[in-house]
Short mmCIF file of C-alpha atoms and ligand atoms in Angstrom, two decimals:
data_model
loop_
_atom_site.label_atom_id
_atom_site.label_comp_id
_atom_site.label_asym_id
_atom_site.label_seq_id
_atom_site.Cartn_x
_atom_site.Cartn_y
_atom_site.Cartn_z
CA MET A 73 55.85 73.22 58.28
CA LEU A 74 52.01 72.96 58.70
CA GLN A 75 49.14 75.44 57.79
CA LEU A 76 46.15 75.62 58.46
CA ASN A 77 43.47 78.07 56.88
CA ASN A 78 39.95 78.53 58.02
CA ILE A 79 39.41 74.71 58.54
CA SER A 80 35.71 74.14 59.11
CA LYS A 81 34.16 70.94 60.34
CA ASN A 82 30.59 69.35 61.00
CA PHE A 83 28.66 66.74 62.54
CA ALA A 84 25.64 66.54 60.80
CA GLY A 85 24.92 70.24 60.27
CA LEU A 86 26.20 70.87 64.17
CA PRO A 87 29.95 72.78 63.45
CA ALA A 88 32.54 71.16 65.60
CA LEU A 89 35.22 73.43 64.15
CA CYS A 90 34.54 76.91 62.74
CA GLN A 91 37.15 78.92 60.52
CA VAL A 92 40.10 77.63 62.06
CA SER A 93 44.03 78.68 60.79
CA PHE A 94 47.05 78.74 62.71
CA GLN A 95 51.00 77.63 61.58
CA VAL A 96 53.29 74.92 62.87
CA PRO A 97 56.29 75.59 62.66
CA GLN A 98 59.20 73.47 61.88
CA GLY A 99 61.25 72.06 65.09
CA GLN A 100 59.09 73.91 67.73
CA LEU A 101 56.44 72.32 69.98
CA THR A 102 52.81 73.70 69.33
CA ALA A 103 50.16 72.87 72.20
CA LEU A 104 46.58 72.63 71.21
CA ILE A 105 44.67 73.43 74.15
CA GLY A 106 40.69 74.53 75.46
CA PRO A 107 38.16 73.13 77.51
CA ASN A 108 36.43 69.75 76.59
CA GLY A 109 34.72 69.47 73.24
CA ALA A 110 36.27 72.20 72.22
CA GLY A 111 37.11 70.76 68.72
CA LYS A 112 41.04 69.56 69.62
CA SER A 113 40.74 66.22 68.51
CA THR A 114 38.46 67.02 65.52
CA LEU A 115 40.99 68.86 64.12
CA ILE A 116 43.79 66.59 64.89
CA ASN A 117 41.84 64.46 62.93
CA CYS A 118 41.13 66.74 60.10
CA ILE A 119 45.46 67.12 59.89
CA THR A 120 45.73 63.26 60.15
CA GLY A 121 42.95 62.50 57.41
CA VAL A 122 41.26 60.49 59.80
CA ALA A 123 38.20 62.41 59.06
CA PRO A 124 38.40 65.07 56.71
CA CYS A 125 37.60 68.64 57.25
CA SER A 126 34.37 70.24 55.94
CA SER A 127 35.81 72.94 54.42
CA GLY A 128 39.32 74.69 54.49
CA ARG A 129 42.92 73.77 53.35
CA ILE A 130 45.91 72.23 55.22
CA SER A 131 49.28 72.32 53.89
CA PHE A 132 52.03 70.66 54.76
CA ASP A 133 55.64 71.61 54.09
CA GLN A 134 54.08 73.18 50.47
CA THR A 135 51.83 70.05 49.63
CA ASP A 136 47.86 70.30 50.09
CA ILE A 137 46.76 67.35 52.79
CA THR A 138 43.10 68.40 52.88
CA ALA A 139 41.96 65.92 51.19
CA LEU A 140 44.59 62.79 51.47
CA PRO A 141 43.44 59.80 53.23
CA ALA A 142 45.06 58.79 56.37
CA HIS A 143 47.19 56.05 55.02
CA ALA A 144 48.71 58.92 52.29
CA ILE A 145 49.27 61.63 55.38
CA THR A 146 51.46 58.93 57.58
CA ARG A 147 53.41 57.95 53.95
CA LEU A 148 54.57 62.11 54.14
CA GLY A 149 55.56 61.45 57.42
CA ILE A 150 53.06 62.48 60.11
CA GLN A 151 52.45 60.67 62.55
CA ARG A 152 49.86 60.56 65.61
CA THR A 153 48.54 58.82 68.98
CA PHE A 154 45.23 58.76 70.22
CA GLN A 155 43.10 60.13 73.07
CA ASN A 156 41.32 56.58 73.27
CA LEU A 157 44.11 54.33 72.73
CA ARG A 158 44.13 52.24 69.56
CA LEU A 159 46.85 49.22 69.93
CA PHE A 160 46.37 45.65 68.86
CA PRO A 161 45.53 44.02 72.09
CA ARG A 162 46.70 40.57 70.75
CA LEU A 163 49.82 41.17 68.89
CA SER A 164 52.87 41.94 71.00
CA VAL A 165 53.93 45.16 72.18
CA LEU A 166 56.97 44.71 69.60
CA ASP A 167 54.80 44.42 66.86
CA ASN A 168 52.84 47.05 67.18
CA VAL A 169 55.56 49.41 67.54
CA LEU A 170 57.02 47.67 64.05
CA THR A 171 53.04 48.76 62.59
CA GLY A 172 54.89 52.16 62.80
CA LEU A 173 57.37 51.40 60.50
CA THR A 174 55.08 49.94 57.92
CA CYS A 175 55.62 52.52 55.20
CA GLU A 176 59.27 51.63 55.51
CA GLY A 177 58.94 47.96 55.20
CA GLY A 178 56.22 47.65 52.49
CA SER A 179 56.50 44.55 50.03
CA SER A 180 54.23 42.17 48.08
CA LEU A 181 52.73 38.99 49.90
CA PHE A 182 54.12 37.10 47.00
CA MET A 183 57.90 39.19 47.50
CA ALA A 184 57.47 38.00 51.23
CA MET A 185 56.70 34.54 50.59
CA LEU A 186 59.93 34.22 48.88
CA ARG A 187 61.55 35.42 52.00
CA LEU A 188 64.58 36.53 50.07
CA PRO A 189 67.73 37.11 51.93
CA TYR A 190 66.90 41.23 51.30
CA LEU A 191 63.51 41.03 52.65
CA ARG A 192 64.95 39.02 55.53
CA HIS A 193 67.97 41.70 56.02
CA ARG A 194 65.44 44.73 55.67
CA GLU A 195 63.03 42.71 58.48
CA ARG A 196 66.26 42.60 60.86
CA ARG A 197 66.99 45.92 60.49
CA LEU A 198 63.11 47.02 61.36
CA LYS A 199 62.99 44.89 63.94
CA LEU A 200 65.93 46.39 65.74
CA ARG A 201 65.02 49.80 65.40
CA ALA A 202 61.68 48.72 66.92
CA LEU A 203 63.47 47.45 70.07
CA GLU A 204 65.57 50.62 70.08
CA ALA A 205 62.50 52.46 70.24
CA LEU A 206 61.10 50.23 72.81
CA ASP A 207 64.38 50.97 74.88
CA ARG A 208 64.21 54.26 75.06
CA TYR A 209 60.44 54.21 76.50
CA GLY A 210 61.44 51.48 79.05
CA LEU A 211 59.96 48.58 77.47
CA THR A 212 62.23 46.40 76.34
CA ALA A 213 61.11 43.56 79.31
CA LYS A 214 57.52 43.35 77.67
CA ALA A 215 58.90 43.73 73.89
CA HIS A 216 56.98 40.06 73.88
CA TRP A 217 53.83 40.52 75.92
CA PRO A 218 50.25 41.00 73.94
CA ALA A 219 50.04 44.96 74.34
CA GLY A 220 46.33 44.20 75.69
CA VAL A 221 47.56 43.20 78.96
CA LEU A 222 49.81 46.19 79.41
CA ALA A 223 49.19 48.51 82.22
CA TYR A 224 47.28 52.17 80.91
CA GLY A 225 50.70 53.65 81.32
CA ASP A 226 52.49 51.18 79.51
CA LYS A 227 49.88 51.40 76.77
CA LYS A 228 50.64 55.36 77.01
CA ARG A 229 54.54 54.87 76.05
CA VAL A 230 53.98 51.99 73.28
CA GLU A 231 51.76 54.42 71.26
CA LEU A 232 54.48 56.93 71.75
CA ALA A 233 57.06 54.35 70.89
CA ARG A 234 55.26 53.52 67.97
CA ALA A 235 54.28 57.00 66.87
CA THR A 236 58.30 58.37 67.07
CA VAL A 237 60.11 55.04 65.66
CA GLY A 238 59.67 56.03 62.33
CA ASN A 239 61.03 59.25 62.66
CA PRO A 240 58.46 61.46 62.10
CA ARG A 241 58.43 64.82 59.96
CA LEU A 242 55.52 66.02 62.30
CA LEU A 243 54.53 63.97 65.73
CA VAL A 244 50.52 64.85 66.74
CA LEU A 245 50.04 63.73 70.29
CA ASP A 246 46.56 63.68 71.74
CA GLU A 247 47.03 64.04 75.22
CA PRO A 248 49.76 61.68 76.12
CA VAL A 249 49.39 62.32 79.76
CA ALA A 250 45.58 61.93 80.08
CA GLY A 251 45.37 59.12 82.98
CA LEU A 252 49.10 59.00 84.15
CA ASN A 253 49.77 59.07 87.55
CA ALA A 254 52.38 61.97 88.97
CA GLU A 255 55.44 59.67 88.68
CA GLU A 256 54.32 58.37 84.85
CA THR A 257 53.62 61.85 83.87
CA CYS A 258 56.96 63.39 84.52
CA VAL A 259 58.51 60.16 82.75
CA VAL A 260 56.09 61.05 79.35
CA ALA A 261 57.32 65.28 79.71
CA GLU A 262 61.19 64.36 79.94
CA HIS A 263 60.54 62.39 76.68
CA LEU A 264 58.69 65.05 74.90
CA ARG A 265 61.38 67.45 75.96
CA GLN A 266 64.00 65.13 74.74
CA LEU A 267 61.97 65.10 71.45
CA ARG A 268 62.09 68.85 71.27
CA ARG A 269 65.34 68.86 72.04
CA ASN A 270 66.29 66.82 69.17
CA GLY A 271 64.39 68.97 66.51
CA GLN A 272 61.03 67.04 66.51
CA THR A 273 58.08 68.81 65.35
CA ILE A 274 55.57 68.51 67.85
CA VAL A 275 51.30 69.57 67.92
CA LEU A 276 50.32 68.70 71.46
CA VAL A 277 46.69 68.76 72.82
CA GLU A 278 46.64 68.04 76.49
CA HIS A 279 44.88 69.11 79.51
CA ASP A 280 48.53 69.27 82.05
CA MET A 281 48.92 73.18 82.18
CA ASP A 282 52.18 72.53 83.66
CA LEU A 283 53.82 70.40 80.96
CA VAL A 284 52.02 72.85 78.11
CA MET A 285 53.15 75.88 79.64
CA ASN A 286 56.78 74.52 80.35
CA ALA A 287 57.37 72.51 76.99
CA ALA A 288 55.26 74.64 74.40
CA ASP A 289 57.15 77.39 71.92
CA GLN A 290 53.66 78.65 71.14
CA VAL A 291 49.64 77.56 72.39
CA VAL A 292 46.87 77.85 70.21
CA VAL A 293 43.47 77.66 72.07
CA LEU A 294 40.44 76.46 71.25
CA ASP A 295 36.94 76.82 72.73
CA SER A 296 33.56 75.74 71.23
CA GLY A 297 35.72 75.35 67.72
CA GLN A 298 37.07 78.45 67.08
CA CYS A 299 40.11 79.58 67.68
CA ILE A 300 40.01 82.25 70.32
CA ALA A 301 44.31 82.95 71.16
CA SER A 302 47.49 82.01 69.70
CA GLY A 303 51.00 82.89 70.67
CA THR A 304 53.45 82.03 73.72
CA PRO A 305 52.37 80.48 76.63
CA GLU A 306 53.29 83.76 78.50
CA SER A 307 50.78 85.61 76.49
CA VAL A 308 48.10 82.88 76.23
CA GLN A 309 48.16 82.62 79.96
CA ARG A 310 47.06 86.33 80.58
CA ASN A 311 44.65 86.73 77.68
CA PRO A 312 41.16 87.28 79.03
CA MET A 313 39.47 85.35 76.50
CA VAL A 314 41.25 82.11 77.74
CA LEU A 315 40.90 83.25 81.09
CA GLU A 316 36.94 83.52 80.77
CA ALA A 317 36.85 80.30 78.22
CA TYR A 318 38.58 78.31 81.19
CA LEU A 319 36.89 79.83 84.44
CA GLY A 320 33.85 80.67 82.91
CA ARG A 321 33.40 76.52 82.32
CA MET A 322 34.62 76.15 85.97
CA GLU A 323 31.99 78.47 87.09
CA ALA A 324 29.11 77.27 85.05
CA THR A 325 30.07 73.68 86.41
CA ALA A 326 30.78 74.28 90.42
N1 ATP B 480 32.31 61.43 65.68
C1 ATP B 480 31.34 62.59 66.14
N2 ATP B 480 29.95 62.86 65.95
C2 ATP B 480 29.15 63.80 66.19
N3 ATP B 480 30.05 64.84 66.91
C3 ATP B 480 31.26 64.65 67.09
C4 ATP B 480 31.90 63.66 66.60
N4 ATP B 480 33.46 63.62 67.33
C5 ATP B 480 33.36 64.57 67.98
N5 ATP B 480 31.95 65.60 68.21
C6 ATP B 480 31.94 66.84 68.79
O1 ATP B 480 32.53 67.52 68.10
C7 ATP B 480 32.99 68.87 69.42
C8 ATP B 480 34.54 68.87 69.65
O2 ATP B 480 34.76 66.96 69.79
P1 ATP B 480 36.37 67.06 70.12
O3 ATP B 480 35.96 65.85 71.08
O4 ATP B 480 37.12 67.23 69.21
O5 ATP B 480 36.69 67.84 71.46
P2 ATP B 480 38.62 67.45 72.30
O6 ATP B 480 38.46 69.27 72.03
O7 ATP B 480 38.96 66.78 72.00
O8 ATP B 480 37.40 67.63 73.87
P3 ATP B 480 38.29 66.72 74.91
O9 ATP B 480 38.94 67.95 75.52
O10 ATP B 480 37.26 66.12 75.76
O11 ATP B 480 38.71 65.45 74.05
C9 ATP B 480 32.18 68.03 70.53
O12 ATP B 480 30.77 68.35 70.65
C10 ATP B 480 31.96 66.32 70.13
O13 ATP B 480 30.25 66.03 70.78
MG1 MG B 481 39.85 64.82 72.40
#
């Protein structure tokens, strides 16, 4: 479904990604792992058009998306969450989730001001879908709270609700359980398994190895901007280069 060919990204001449290539098969969960600073978020930013790559090619269902802006990539059906949450703190939880449906609810300002019956009907339908998403993530009671006052775990789930409400073709998640306690992590892990069972294609960046090894169909490992391994969770766990990337880093910081 998604194909990355020789993706490189430089920041002020310094390489953050170097010739990264891999494929994301439809209906599978691909985990992207690697030590801090490996380039995982940078790669996600390239895929989603938040920060275009310096060279290489990214195609999504045969369409070249390498140079497309983020909103065009969203329209093609790629939705994401952010490692550092990006909610609208003053908007309600419901309105934040509704922003995940903007691709489907577009109309000109003039048309919106006319309040035509068909537009009101569409608004109601979108609101219903957003409420269903909030229900799936256990957030119904907080639908009208400003998102900014929520606890961190709830904010993470609002991002998940917003990213999934439009049934994206590809869901890209940047550390969805980072900072959550064990109980909250279990809840989110179950949501991910449910999405996977429903055939959702997912790219998951995560440091929680239990979650990765239990949920992933394939694992891609980045280290210092390079793809050092890819394959099944079992094969990657046994790969000496992966062990070196993680254990070497732990020894250095010990
Ligand atoms: N906007 C930026 N400007 C300059 N350098 C950046 C920028 N964004 C990322 N980098 C650098 O690129 C490298 C990769 O960073 P990135 O955030 O992609 O790593 P990561 O694998 O997501 O790490 P983590 O697990 O800590 O989230 C790092 O050396 C980082 O300092
Ligand atoms: Mg990151």
